[in-house]
């Protein structure tokens, strides 16, 4: 029945059948998170890094209403170039499919699809979360509910401080989602290694991480995990510079009355503008680092 909706490419199918490690990758980061052509170059390099570290990459997207797990080079290029790809979170998924549209999958939707395909590890840049002023706007990313319910481990560099990081962590605690620091005691804030917030648990290796993840799922504790892998020191941004850029972007979003699903892409592109591309460089490097850890983790979980 699922074959009607999902097409898993040969390489990924073979890996899953033969118990080889696979890493899921999202596509909103490609279509709405970075400009062309850096988005496509980054997506390709991420796949290369996953391979180099021993796993098979499975980039997820919806093309012409069909869910694709594993994209060809041409499909990646198309996704990065096209202006009509729709940001697809959980509530959008049935409509993007039934209307036969092109959709880029968010963290939430990539988790749903990874789970359907039996892929347990997923690498991305940053997760969505509780937005600042959520007490007025109710803007809380569907990523958080997905983490509560869907059995996929998400390797990321924490959350950007466009979000309220403290409230995001509180929400994850309520939902029983473990937040783990990879080689750090502190939850990373995407562009910077530090956020001022501690993680629940810290691990030093992929092996140690895999042991905890296996334990969680063996005990039937459903849901995902957030693995905060800090950006490498040499690519970290200056705290004050990025803080200024984020505040600037938040003010502009408010002035332009940006709401709902437009908020995150709007803020990301403003930050890029204000930092004159510096933030993009950091963004790319942290994704590479997450692809590496995710690939090694997937091997340990086999
Ligand atoms: N945060 C980032 N970069 C991103 C996103 C979030 O630093 O590209 C994307 C991810 O796909 C994430 C989505 O799942 O935005 C969250 O959107 P929303 O806040 O509308 O749920
Ligand atoms: Mn939102």
PDB file of C-alpha atoms and ligand atoms in Angstrom:
ATOM      1  CA  UNK A   1       0.000   0.000   0.000  1.00  0.00           C
ATOM      2  CA  UNK A   2       2.811   2.368   0.922  1.00  0.00           C
ATOM      3  CA  UNK A   3       4.530   1.777  -2.436  1.00  0.00           C
ATOM      4  CA  UNK A   4       1.754   3.851  -3.931  1.00  0.00           C
ATOM      5  CA  UNK A   5       3.148   6.876  -2.088  1.00  0.00           C
ATOM      6  CA  UNK A   6       6.826   6.190  -1.463  1.00  0.00           C
ATOM      7  CA  UNK A   7       9.667   5.493  -3.839  1.00  0.00           C
ATOM      8  CA  UNK A   8      12.861   4.343  -2.160  1.00  0.00           C
ATOM      9  CA  UNK A   9      15.835   4.425  -4.523  1.00  0.00           C
ATOM     10  CA  UNK A  10      17.743   1.224  -5.282  1.00  0.00           C
ATOM     11  CA  UNK A  11      20.810   2.033  -3.248  1.00  0.00           C
ATOM     12  CA  UNK A  12      18.821   2.868  -0.102  1.00  0.00           C
ATOM     13  CA  UNK A  13      16.535  -0.131  -0.578  1.00  0.00           C
ATOM     14  CA  UNK A  14      19.530  -2.430  -0.903  1.00  0.00           C
ATOM     15  CA  UNK A  15      21.114  -0.913   2.210  1.00  0.00           C
ATOM     16  CA  UNK A  16      17.944  -1.355   4.262  1.00  0.00           C
ATOM     17  CA  UNK A  17      17.427  -4.928   3.092  1.00  0.00           C
ATOM     18  CA  UNK A  18      21.035  -5.859   3.848  1.00  0.00           C
ATOM     19  CA  UNK A  19      21.156  -4.056   7.206  1.00  0.00           C
ATOM     20  CA  UNK A  20      23.654  -1.451   6.075  1.00  0.00           C
ATOM     21  CA  UNK A  21      23.521   1.910   7.882  1.00  0.00           C
ATOM     22  CA  UNK A  22      21.423   4.698   6.321  1.00  0.00           C
ATOM     23  CA  UNK A  23      21.149   8.394   7.227  1.00  0.00           C
ATOM     24  CA  UNK A  24      18.057  10.446   6.322  1.00  0.00           C
ATOM     25  CA  UNK A  25      18.546  14.060   5.203  1.00  0.00           C
ATOM     26  CA  UNK A  26      15.901  16.775   4.968  1.00  0.00           C
ATOM     27  CA  UNK A  27      15.133  19.052   2.018  1.00  0.00           C
ATOM     28  CA  UNK A  28      13.637  22.250   3.488  1.00  0.00           C
ATOM     29  CA  UNK A  29      17.196  23.212   4.344  1.00  0.00           C
ATOM     30  CA  UNK A  30      17.894  22.973   0.568  1.00  0.00           C
ATOM     31  CA  UNK A  31      14.810  24.765  -0.770  1.00  0.00           C
ATOM     32  CA  UNK A  32      14.078  27.274   2.009  1.00  0.00           C
ATOM     33  CA  UNK A  33      17.193  27.353   4.168  1.00  0.00           C
ATOM     34  CA  UNK A  34      19.982  28.279   1.740  1.00  0.00           C
ATOM     35  CA  UNK A  35      20.280  30.138  -1.596  1.00  0.00           C
ATOM     36  CA  UNK A  36      21.041  28.495  -4.949  1.00  0.00           C
ATOM     37  CA  UNK A  37      23.657  27.256  -5.880  1.00  0.00           C
ATOM     38  CA  UNK A  38      25.223  26.823  -2.422  1.00  0.00           C
ATOM     39  CA  UNK A  39      22.189  24.773  -1.359  1.00  0.00           C
ATOM     40  CA  UNK A  40      22.745  22.128  -4.046  1.00  0.00           C
ATOM     41  CA  UNK A  41      26.523  22.075  -3.539  1.00  0.00           C
ATOM     42  CA  UNK A  42      25.985  21.604   0.197  1.00  0.00           C
ATOM     43  CA  UNK A  43      23.410  18.841  -0.292  1.00  0.00           C
ATOM     44  CA  UNK A  44      25.842  16.946  -2.527  1.00  0.00           C
ATOM     45  CA  UNK A  45      28.754  17.377  -0.155  1.00  0.00           C
ATOM     46  CA  UNK A  46      26.597  16.222   2.782  1.00  0.00           C
ATOM     47  CA  UNK A  47      25.802  13.018   0.884  1.00  0.00           C
ATOM     48  CA  UNK A  48      29.506  12.539   0.156  1.00  0.00           C
ATOM     49  CA  UNK A  49      30.412  12.968   3.841  1.00  0.00           C
ATOM     50  CA  UNK A  50      27.760  10.449   4.896  1.00  0.00           C
ATOM     51  CA  UNK A  51      29.293   7.930   2.472  1.00  0.00           C
ATOM     52  CA  UNK A  52      32.860   8.709   3.504  1.00  0.00           C
ATOM     53  CA  UNK A  53      31.901   7.855   7.085  1.00  0.00           C
ATOM     54  CA  UNK A  54      30.348   4.523   6.183  1.00  0.00           C
ATOM     55  CA  UNK A  55      26.591   5.048   5.727  1.00  0.00           C
ATOM     56  CA  UNK A  56      24.255   5.498   2.756  1.00  0.00           C
ATOM     57  CA  UNK A  57      22.589   8.929   2.424  1.00  0.00           C
ATOM     58  CA  UNK A  58      18.826   9.175   1.860  1.00  0.00           C
ATOM     59  CA  UNK A  59      17.730  12.724   1.065  1.00  0.00           C
ATOM     60  CA  UNK A  60      13.947  12.982   1.425  1.00  0.00           C
ATOM     61  CA  UNK A  61      11.592  15.144  -0.683  1.00  0.00           C
ATOM     62  CA  UNK A  62       8.251  15.000  -2.501  1.00  0.00           C
ATOM     63  CA  UNK A  63       8.367  15.286  -6.285  1.00  0.00           C
ATOM     64  CA  UNK A  64       5.159  15.453  -8.294  1.00  0.00           C
ATOM     65  CA  UNK A  65       3.246  14.070  -5.319  1.00  0.00           C
ATOM     66  CA  UNK A  66       5.549  11.091  -4.822  1.00  0.00           C
ATOM     67  CA  UNK A  67       7.637  10.740  -1.670  1.00  0.00           C
ATOM     68  CA  UNK A  68      11.257  10.104  -2.637  1.00  0.00           C
ATOM     69  CA  UNK A  69      13.742   8.523  -0.275  1.00  0.00           C
ATOM     70  CA  UNK A  70      17.110   9.042  -1.929  1.00  0.00           C
ATOM     71  CA  UNK A  71      17.396  11.580  -4.749  1.00  0.00           C
ATOM     72  CA  UNK A  72      19.335  11.557  -8.013  1.00  0.00           C
ATOM     73  CA  UNK A  73      21.728  14.379  -8.816  1.00  0.00           C
ATOM     74  CA  UNK A  74      19.173  15.862 -11.227  1.00  0.00           C
ATOM     75  CA  UNK A  75      16.444  15.745  -8.587  1.00  0.00           C
ATOM     76  CA  UNK A  76      18.679  17.530  -6.068  1.00  0.00           C
ATOM     77  CA  UNK A  77      19.452  20.208  -8.642  1.00  0.00           C
ATOM     78  CA  UNK A  78      15.763  20.642  -9.460  1.00  0.00           C
ATOM     79  CA  UNK A  79      14.826  20.952  -5.797  1.00  0.00           C
ATOM     80  CA  UNK A  80      17.491  23.569  -5.174  1.00  0.00           C
ATOM     81  CA  UNK A  81      16.553  25.659  -8.216  1.00  0.00           C
ATOM     82  CA  UNK A  82      12.772  25.472  -8.348  1.00  0.00           C
ATOM     83  CA  UNK A  83      10.771  28.329  -6.851  1.00  0.00           C
ATOM     84  CA  UNK A  84       7.593  26.334  -6.521  1.00  0.00           C
ATOM     85  CA  UNK A  85       8.649  23.710  -3.974  1.00  0.00           C
ATOM     86  CA  UNK A  86       6.337  23.895  -0.949  1.00  0.00           C
ATOM     87  CA  UNK A  87       7.682  23.711   2.608  1.00  0.00           C
ATOM     88  CA  UNK A  88       5.968  20.562   3.856  1.00  0.00           C
ATOM     89  CA  UNK A  89       5.395  19.883   7.528  1.00  0.00           C
ATOM     90  CA  UNK A  90       3.123  17.182   9.020  1.00  0.00           C
ATOM     91  CA  UNK A  91      -0.178  18.930   8.306  1.00  0.00           C
ATOM     92  CA  UNK A  92       0.811  19.656   4.680  1.00  0.00           C
ATOM     93  CA  UNK A  93       1.947  16.165   3.729  1.00  0.00           C
ATOM     94  CA  UNK A  94      -1.366  14.587   2.562  1.00  0.00           C
ATOM     95  CA  UNK A  95      -2.193  17.622   0.421  1.00  0.00           C
ATOM     96  CA  UNK A  96       1.180  17.996  -1.265  1.00  0.00           C
ATOM     97  CA  UNK A  97       0.887  14.312  -2.205  1.00  0.00           C
ATOM     98  CA  UNK A  98      -2.747  14.280  -3.327  1.00  0.00           C
ATOM     99  CA  UNK A  99      -2.363  17.499  -5.329  1.00  0.00           C
ATOM    100  CA  UNK A 100       0.789  16.006  -6.931  1.00  0.00           C
ATOM    101  CA  UNK A 101       2.982  18.961  -5.965  1.00  0.00           C
ATOM    102  CA  UNK A 102       6.681  19.268  -5.147  1.00  0.00           C
ATOM    103  CA  UNK A 103       7.420  19.478  -1.444  1.00  0.00           C
ATOM    104  CA  UNK A 104      10.503  20.011   0.683  1.00  0.00           C
ATOM    105  CA  UNK A 105      10.351  18.100   3.934  1.00  0.00           C
ATOM    106  CA  UNK A 106      10.900  19.798   7.316  1.00  0.00           C
ATOM    107  CA  UNK A 107      12.459  18.018  10.275  1.00  0.00           C
ATOM    108  CA  UNK A 108       8.980  16.787  11.300  1.00  0.00           C
ATOM    109  CA  UNK A 109       8.101  15.383   7.875  1.00  0.00           C
ATOM    110  CA  UNK A 110      11.544  13.900   7.276  1.00  0.00           C
ATOM    111  CA  UNK A 111      11.168  12.052  10.595  1.00  0.00           C
ATOM    112  CA  UNK A 112       7.745  10.709   9.552  1.00  0.00           C
ATOM    113  CA  UNK A 113       9.097   9.446   6.240  1.00  0.00           C
ATOM    114  CA  UNK A 114      12.331   8.067   7.727  1.00  0.00           C
ATOM    115  CA  UNK A 115      10.199   6.127  10.199  1.00  0.00           C
ATOM    116  CA  UNK A 116       8.000   4.713   7.400  1.00  0.00           C
ATOM    117  CA  UNK A 117      11.153   3.605   5.575  1.00  0.00           C
ATOM    118  CA  UNK A 118      12.704   2.231   8.800  1.00  0.00           C
ATOM    119  CA  UNK A 119      15.591   4.710   8.875  1.00  0.00           C
ATOM    120  CA  UNK A 120      16.493   5.648  12.463  1.00  0.00           C
ATOM    121  CA  UNK A 121      19.144   8.363  12.088  1.00  0.00           C
ATOM    122  CA  UNK A 122      18.679  11.781  10.537  1.00  0.00           C
ATOM    123  CA  UNK A 123      21.128  14.672  10.110  1.00  0.00           C
ATOM    124  CA  UNK A 124      20.172  18.327   9.675  1.00  0.00           C
ATOM    125  CA  UNK A 125      21.264  21.854  10.627  1.00  0.00           C
ATOM    126  CA  UNK A 126      18.869  23.056  13.289  1.00  0.00           C
ATOM    127  CA  UNK A 127      15.472  21.978  14.579  1.00  0.00           C
ATOM    128  CA  UNK A 128      12.385  24.162  14.795  1.00  0.00           C
ATOM    129  CA  UNK A 129      11.165  25.062  18.269  1.00  0.00           C
ATOM    130  CA  UNK A 130       9.201  27.420  20.461  1.00  0.00           C
ATOM    131  CA  UNK A 131       9.448  30.890  18.953  1.00  0.00           C
ATOM    132  CA  UNK A 132      10.145  33.965  21.041  1.00  0.00           C
ATOM    133  CA  UNK A 133       6.799  35.489  22.088  1.00  0.00           C
ATOM    134  CA  UNK A 134       5.059  32.145  21.617  1.00  0.00           C
ATOM    135  CA  UNK A 135       2.873  33.122  24.580  1.00  0.00           C
ATOM    136  CA  UNK A 136       1.198  35.583  22.172  1.00  0.00           C
ATOM    137  CA  UNK A 137       1.599  33.868  18.800  1.00  0.00           C
ATOM    138  CA  UNK A 138       1.357  30.172  19.794  1.00  0.00           C
ATOM    139  CA  UNK A 139       4.127  29.597  17.237  1.00  0.00           C
ATOM    140  CA  UNK A 140       5.616  26.254  18.226  1.00  0.00           C
ATOM    141  CA  UNK A 141       7.177  24.141  15.484  1.00  0.00           C
ATOM    142  CA  UNK A 142       5.545  20.811  14.650  1.00  0.00           C
ATOM    143  CA  UNK A 143       9.112  19.435  14.843  1.00  0.00           C
ATOM    144  CA  UNK A 144       8.762  19.246  18.623  1.00  0.00           C
ATOM    145  CA  UNK A 145       5.608  17.110  18.604  1.00  0.00           C
ATOM    146  CA  UNK A 146       7.233  14.849  16.042  1.00  0.00           C
ATOM    147  CA  UNK A 147      10.258  14.401  18.279  1.00  0.00           C
ATOM    148  CA  UNK A 148       7.848  13.382  21.018  1.00  0.00           C
ATOM    149  CA  UNK A 149       6.197  10.695  18.896  1.00  0.00           C
ATOM    150  CA  UNK A 150       8.438   9.371  16.144  1.00  0.00           C
ATOM    151  CA  UNK A 151      11.382   7.038  16.682  1.00  0.00           C
ATOM    152  CA  UNK A 152      14.178   8.861  14.890  1.00  0.00           C
ATOM    153  CA  UNK A 153      17.417  10.266  16.323  1.00  0.00           C
ATOM    154  CA  UNK A 154      18.069  13.784  15.012  1.00  0.00           C
ATOM    155  CA  UNK A 155      21.659  15.023  14.868  1.00  0.00           C
ATOM    156  CA  UNK A 156      21.663  18.833  14.705  1.00  0.00           C
ATOM    157  CA  UNK A 157      23.589  21.849  15.956  1.00  0.00           C
ATOM    158  CA  UNK A 158      20.884  22.788  18.428  1.00  0.00           C
ATOM    159  CA  UNK A 159      18.470  25.585  17.702  1.00  0.00           C
ATOM    160  CA  UNK A 160      18.979  29.118  16.475  1.00  0.00           C
ATOM    161  CA  UNK A 161      18.282  31.865  18.935  1.00  0.00           C
ATOM    162  CA  UNK A 162      15.542  33.137  16.596  1.00  0.00           C
ATOM    163  CA  UNK A 163      13.757  30.699  18.915  1.00  0.00           C
ATOM    164  CA  UNK A 164      13.304  30.858  22.650  1.00  0.00           C
ATOM    165  CA  UNK A 165      15.863  28.144  23.454  1.00  0.00           C
ATOM    166  CA  UNK A 166      14.834  27.906  27.109  1.00  0.00           C
ATOM    167  CA  UNK A 167      11.161  27.326  26.265  1.00  0.00           C
ATOM    168  CA  UNK A 168      12.108  24.888  23.507  1.00  0.00           C
ATOM    169  CA  UNK A 169      14.047  22.794  26.031  1.00  0.00           C
ATOM    170  CA  UNK A 170      11.152  22.955  28.526  1.00  0.00           C
ATOM    171  CA  UNK A 171       8.748  21.738  25.856  1.00  0.00           C
ATOM    172  CA  UNK A 172      11.047  18.837  24.943  1.00  0.00           C
ATOM    173  CA  UNK A 173      11.326  17.894  28.613  1.00  0.00           C
ATOM    174  CA  UNK A 174       7.531  17.831  28.984  1.00  0.00           C
ATOM    175  CA  UNK A 175       7.288  15.582  25.927  1.00  0.00           C
ATOM    176  CA  UNK A 176       9.969  13.222  27.240  1.00  0.00           C
ATOM    177  CA  UNK A 177      12.472  13.928  24.475  1.00  0.00           C
ATOM    178  CA  UNK A 178      16.092  13.440  25.575  1.00  0.00           C
ATOM    179  CA  UNK A 179      18.397  16.330  24.664  1.00  0.00           C
ATOM    180  CA  UNK A 180      21.987  15.179  24.406  1.00  0.00           C
ATOM    181  CA  UNK A 181      25.207  17.132  23.990  1.00  0.00           C
ATOM    182  CA  UNK A 182      27.740  15.472  21.703  1.00  0.00           C
ATOM    183  CA  UNK A 183      31.068  16.270  23.366  1.00  0.00           C
ATOM    184  CA  UNK A 184      29.513  19.198  25.221  1.00  0.00           C
ATOM    185  CA  UNK A 185      27.619  19.941  28.423  1.00  0.00           C
ATOM    186  CA  UNK A 186      25.819  22.828  26.790  1.00  0.00           C
ATOM    187  CA  UNK A 187      23.025  22.884  24.220  1.00  0.00           C
ATOM    188  CA  UNK A 188      24.542  24.490  21.112  1.00  0.00           C
ATOM    189  CA  UNK A 189      22.910  27.556  19.530  1.00  0.00           C
ATOM    190  CA  UNK A 190      23.574  26.711  15.879  1.00  0.00           C
ATOM    191  CA  UNK A 191      26.080  29.476  14.929  1.00  0.00           C
ATOM    192  CA  UNK A 192      27.702  29.364  18.350  1.00  0.00           C
ATOM    193  CA  UNK A 193      28.814  26.426  20.492  1.00  0.00           C
ATOM    194  CA  UNK A 194      27.182  27.870  23.578  1.00  0.00           C
ATOM    195  CA  UNK A 195      23.628  28.950  24.349  1.00  0.00           C
ATOM    196  CA  UNK A 196      23.700  29.412  28.103  1.00  0.00           C
ATOM    197  CA  UNK A 197      21.537  26.278  28.559  1.00  0.00           C
ATOM    198  CA  UNK A 198      22.765  22.905  29.785  1.00  0.00           C
ATOM    199  CA  UNK A 199      21.871  19.620  28.096  1.00  0.00           C
ATOM    200  CA  UNK A 200      20.317  16.750  30.039  1.00  0.00           C
ATOM    201  CA  UNK A 201      23.087  14.314  29.168  1.00  0.00           C
ATOM    202  CA  UNK A 202      26.428  14.530  27.500  1.00  0.00           C
ATOM    203  CA  UNK A 203      28.156  11.775  25.477  1.00  0.00           C
ATOM    204  CA  UNK A 204      31.714  11.548  24.205  1.00  0.00           C
ATOM    205  CA  UNK A 205      31.327   9.111  21.324  1.00  0.00           C
ATOM    206  CA  UNK A 206      28.871   7.699  18.798  1.00  0.00           C
ATOM    207  CA  UNK A 207      29.190   4.358  20.559  1.00  0.00           C
ATOM    208  CA  UNK A 208      28.063   5.773  23.901  1.00  0.00           C
ATOM    209  CA  UNK A 209      25.231   7.573  22.135  1.00  0.00           C
ATOM    210  CA  UNK A 210      24.068   4.424  20.316  1.00  0.00           C
ATOM    211  CA  UNK A 211      23.916   2.524  23.615  1.00  0.00           C
ATOM    212  CA  UNK A 212      21.528   5.081  25.136  1.00  0.00           C
ATOM    213  CA  UNK A 213      19.360   5.230  21.997  1.00  0.00           C
ATOM    214  CA  UNK A 214      19.094   1.428  21.832  1.00  0.00           C
ATOM    215  CA  UNK A 215      18.102   1.352  25.482  1.00  0.00           C
ATOM    216  CA  UNK A 216      15.347   3.929  24.930  1.00  0.00           C
ATOM    217  CA  UNK A 217      13.791   2.036  22.034  1.00  0.00           C
ATOM    218  CA  UNK A 218      14.311  -1.418  23.600  1.00  0.00           C
ATOM    219  CA  UNK A 219      12.202  -0.162  26.500  1.00  0.00           C
ATOM    220  CA  UNK A 220       9.498   0.973  24.092  1.00  0.00           C
ATOM    221  CA  UNK A 221       9.961   4.585  25.088  1.00  0.00           C
ATOM    222  CA  UNK A 222       8.596   5.950  21.852  1.00  0.00           C
ATOM    223  CA  UNK A 223       9.813   9.127  20.257  1.00  0.00           C
ATOM    224  CA  UNK A 224      12.995  10.723  19.015  1.00  0.00           C
ATOM    225  CA  UNK A 225      16.088  12.285  20.512  1.00  0.00           C
ATOM    226  CA  UNK A 226      17.827  15.585  19.907  1.00  0.00           C
ATOM    227  CA  UNK A 227      21.593  15.247  19.583  1.00  0.00           C
ATOM    228  CA  UNK A 228      23.194  18.657  19.839  1.00  0.00           C
ATOM    229  CA  UNK A 229      26.498  18.575  17.986  1.00  0.00           C
ATOM    230  CA  UNK A 230      28.212  21.952  18.269  1.00  0.00           C
ATOM    231  CA  UNK A 231      29.641  23.761  15.245  1.00  0.00           C
ATOM    232  CA  UNK A 232      33.437  23.210  14.953  1.00  0.00           C
ATOM    233  CA  UNK A 233      35.303  26.017  16.795  1.00  0.00           C
ATOM    234  CA  UNK A 234      36.981  27.364  13.660  1.00  0.00           C
ATOM    235  CA  UNK A 235      33.620  28.092  12.025  1.00  0.00           C
ATOM    236  CA  UNK A 236      31.840  29.462  15.071  1.00  0.00           C
ATOM    237  CA  UNK A 237      30.445  33.001  14.736  1.00  0.00           C
ATOM    238  CA  UNK A 238      30.993  35.911  17.048  1.00  0.00           C
ATOM    239  CA  UNK A 239      28.209  35.866  19.639  1.00  0.00           C
ATOM    240  CA  UNK A 240      27.522  39.609  19.524  1.00  0.00           C
ATOM    241  CA  UNK A 241      27.493  39.769  15.739  1.00  0.00           C
ATOM    242  CA  UNK A 242      24.995  36.958  15.355  1.00  0.00           C
ATOM    243  CA  UNK A 243      22.894  38.224  18.253  1.00  0.00           C
ATOM    244  CA  UNK A 244      22.600  41.608  16.549  1.00  0.00           C
ATOM    245  CA  UNK A 245      21.686  39.997  13.215  1.00  0.00           C
ATOM    246  CA  UNK A 246      18.997  37.872  14.857  1.00  0.00           C
ATOM    247  CA  UNK A 247      17.437  40.807  16.690  1.00  0.00           C
ATOM    248  CA  UNK A 248      17.476  42.778  13.472  1.00  0.00           C
ATOM    249  CA  UNK A 249      15.739  39.915  11.610  1.00  0.00           C
ATOM    250  CA  UNK A 250      13.124  39.535  14.369  1.00  0.00           C
ATOM    251  CA  UNK A 251      12.262  43.240  14.196  1.00  0.00           C
ATOM    252  CA  UNK A 252      11.879  43.102  10.417  1.00  0.00           C
ATOM    253  CA  UNK A 253       9.657  40.027  10.631  1.00  0.00           C
ATOM    254  CA  UNK A 254       7.459  41.915  13.085  1.00  0.00           C
ATOM    255  CA  UNK A 255       7.357  45.066  10.915  1.00  0.00           C
ATOM    256  CA  UNK A 256       6.390  42.977   7.869  1.00  0.00           C
ATOM    257  CA  UNK A 257       3.775  41.014   9.800  1.00  0.00           C
ATOM    258  CA  UNK A 258       5.397  37.679   8.894  1.00  0.00           C
ATOM    259  CA  UNK A 259       3.490  34.757  10.425  1.00  0.00           C
ATOM    260  CA  UNK A 260       3.164  30.974  10.495  1.00  0.00           C
ATOM    261  CA  UNK A 261       5.288  28.819   8.225  1.00  0.00           C
ATOM    262  CA  UNK A 262       6.859  31.876   6.542  1.00  0.00           C
ATOM    263  CA  UNK A 263       8.519  32.928   9.792  1.00  0.00           C
ATOM    264  CA  UNK A 264      11.487  30.542   9.867  1.00  0.00           C
ATOM    265  CA  UNK A 265      12.516  30.964   6.174  1.00  0.00           C
ATOM    266  CA  UNK A 266      12.112  34.760   6.473  1.00  0.00           C
ATOM    267  CA  UNK A 267      14.356  34.956   9.528  1.00  0.00           C
ATOM    268  CA  UNK A 268      16.985  32.664   7.985  1.00  0.00           C
ATOM    269  CA  UNK A 269      17.302  34.750   4.837  1.00  0.00           C
ATOM    270  CA  UNK A 270      17.421  38.052   6.783  1.00  0.00           C
ATOM    271  CA  UNK A 271      20.222  36.769   9.009  1.00  0.00           C
ATOM    272  CA  UNK A 272      22.150  35.811   5.901  1.00  0.00           C
ATOM    273  CA  UNK A 273      21.675  39.308   4.507  1.00  0.00           C
ATOM    274  CA  UNK A 274      22.670  41.110   7.693  1.00  0.00           C
ATOM    275  CA  UNK A 275      25.836  39.013   8.177  1.00  0.00           C
ATOM    276  CA  UNK A 276      26.776  39.417   4.491  1.00  0.00           C
ATOM    277  CA  UNK A 277      26.963  35.693   3.907  1.00  0.00           C
ATOM    278  CA  UNK A 278      29.083  34.870   6.981  1.00  0.00           C
ATOM    279  CA  UNK A 279      26.192  32.995   8.562  1.00  0.00           C
ATOM    280  CA  UNK A 280      25.802  30.863   5.443  1.00  0.00           C
ATOM    281  CA  UNK A 281      29.422  29.694   5.665  1.00  0.00           C
ATOM    282  CA  UNK A 282      28.918  28.614   9.269  1.00  0.00           C
ATOM    283  CA  UNK A 283      25.603  27.014   8.419  1.00  0.00           C
ATOM    284  CA  UNK A 284      27.213  24.855   5.719  1.00  0.00           C
ATOM    285  CA  UNK A 285      30.069  23.709   7.965  1.00  0.00           C
ATOM    286  CA  UNK A 286      27.850  22.712  10.856  1.00  0.00           C
ATOM    287  CA  UNK A 287      25.692  20.587   8.559  1.00  0.00           C
ATOM    288  CA  UNK A 288      28.832  18.772   7.333  1.00  0.00           C
ATOM    289  CA  UNK A 289      29.818  18.055  10.908  1.00  0.00           C
ATOM    290  CA  UNK A 290      26.349  16.683  11.688  1.00  0.00           C
ATOM    291  CA  UNK A 291      26.439  14.437   8.603  1.00  0.00           C
ATOM    292  CA  UNK A 292      29.684  12.923   9.886  1.00  0.00           C
ATOM    293  CA  UNK A 293      28.385  12.178  13.383  1.00  0.00           C
ATOM    294  CA  UNK A 294      25.063  10.853  12.055  1.00  0.00           C
ATOM    295  CA  UNK A 295      26.828   8.502   9.654  1.00  0.00           C
ATOM    296  CA  UNK A 296      29.028   7.089  12.426  1.00  0.00           C
ATOM    297  CA  UNK A 297      26.025   6.810  14.749  1.00  0.00           C
ATOM    298  CA  UNK A 298      24.016   4.893  12.145  1.00  0.00           C
ATOM    299  CA  UNK A 299      26.889   2.367  11.926  1.00  0.00           C
ATOM    300  CA  UNK A 300      26.891   1.910  15.700  1.00  0.00           C
ATOM    301  CA  UNK A 301      23.137   1.330  15.716  1.00  0.00           C
ATOM    302  CA  UNK A 302      23.257  -1.581  13.266  1.00  0.00           C
TER     303      UNK A 302
HETATM  304  N1  LIG B   1      16.012  25.874  11.484  1.00  0.00           N
HETATM  305  C1  LIG B   1      17.164  26.139  10.847  1.00  0.00           C
HETATM  306  N2  LIG B   1      17.248  25.883   9.507  1.00  0.00           N
HETATM  307  C2  LIG B   1      16.198  25.352   8.813  1.00  0.00           C
HETATM  308  C3  LIG B   1      14.995  25.061   9.522  1.00  0.00           C
HETATM  309  C4  LIG B   1      14.960  25.333  10.847  1.00  0.00           C
HETATM  310  O1  LIG B   1      18.111  26.610  11.461  1.00  0.00           O
HETATM  311  O2  LIG B   1      16.318  25.148   7.584  1.00  0.00           O
HETATM  312  C5  LIG B   1      13.843  24.413   8.793  1.00  0.00           C
HETATM  313  C6  LIG B   1      13.781  22.912   9.119  1.00  0.00           C
HETATM  314  O3  LIG B   1      13.323  22.213   7.978  1.00  0.00           O
HETATM  315  C7  LIG B   1      12.743  22.853  10.232  1.00  0.00           C
HETATM  316  C8  LIG B   1      11.793  23.944   9.781  1.00  0.00           C
HETATM  317  O4  LIG B   1      12.107  21.616  10.354  1.00  0.00           O
HETATM  318  O5  LIG B   1      12.612  24.966   9.269  1.00  0.00           O
HETATM  319  C9  LIG B   1      10.918  24.441  10.917  1.00  0.00           C
HETATM  320  O6  LIG B   1       9.932  25.264  10.418  1.00  0.00           O
HETATM  321  P1  LIG B   1       8.724  25.735  11.358  1.00  0.00           P
HETATM  322  O7  LIG B   1       9.390  26.597  12.391  1.00  0.00           O
HETATM  323  O8  LIG B   1       7.800  26.510  10.461  1.00  0.00           O
HETATM  324  O9  LIG B   1       8.137  24.486  11.920  1.00  0.00           O
HETATM  325 MN1  LIG B   2       5.824  27.832  13.147  1.00  0.00          MN
END
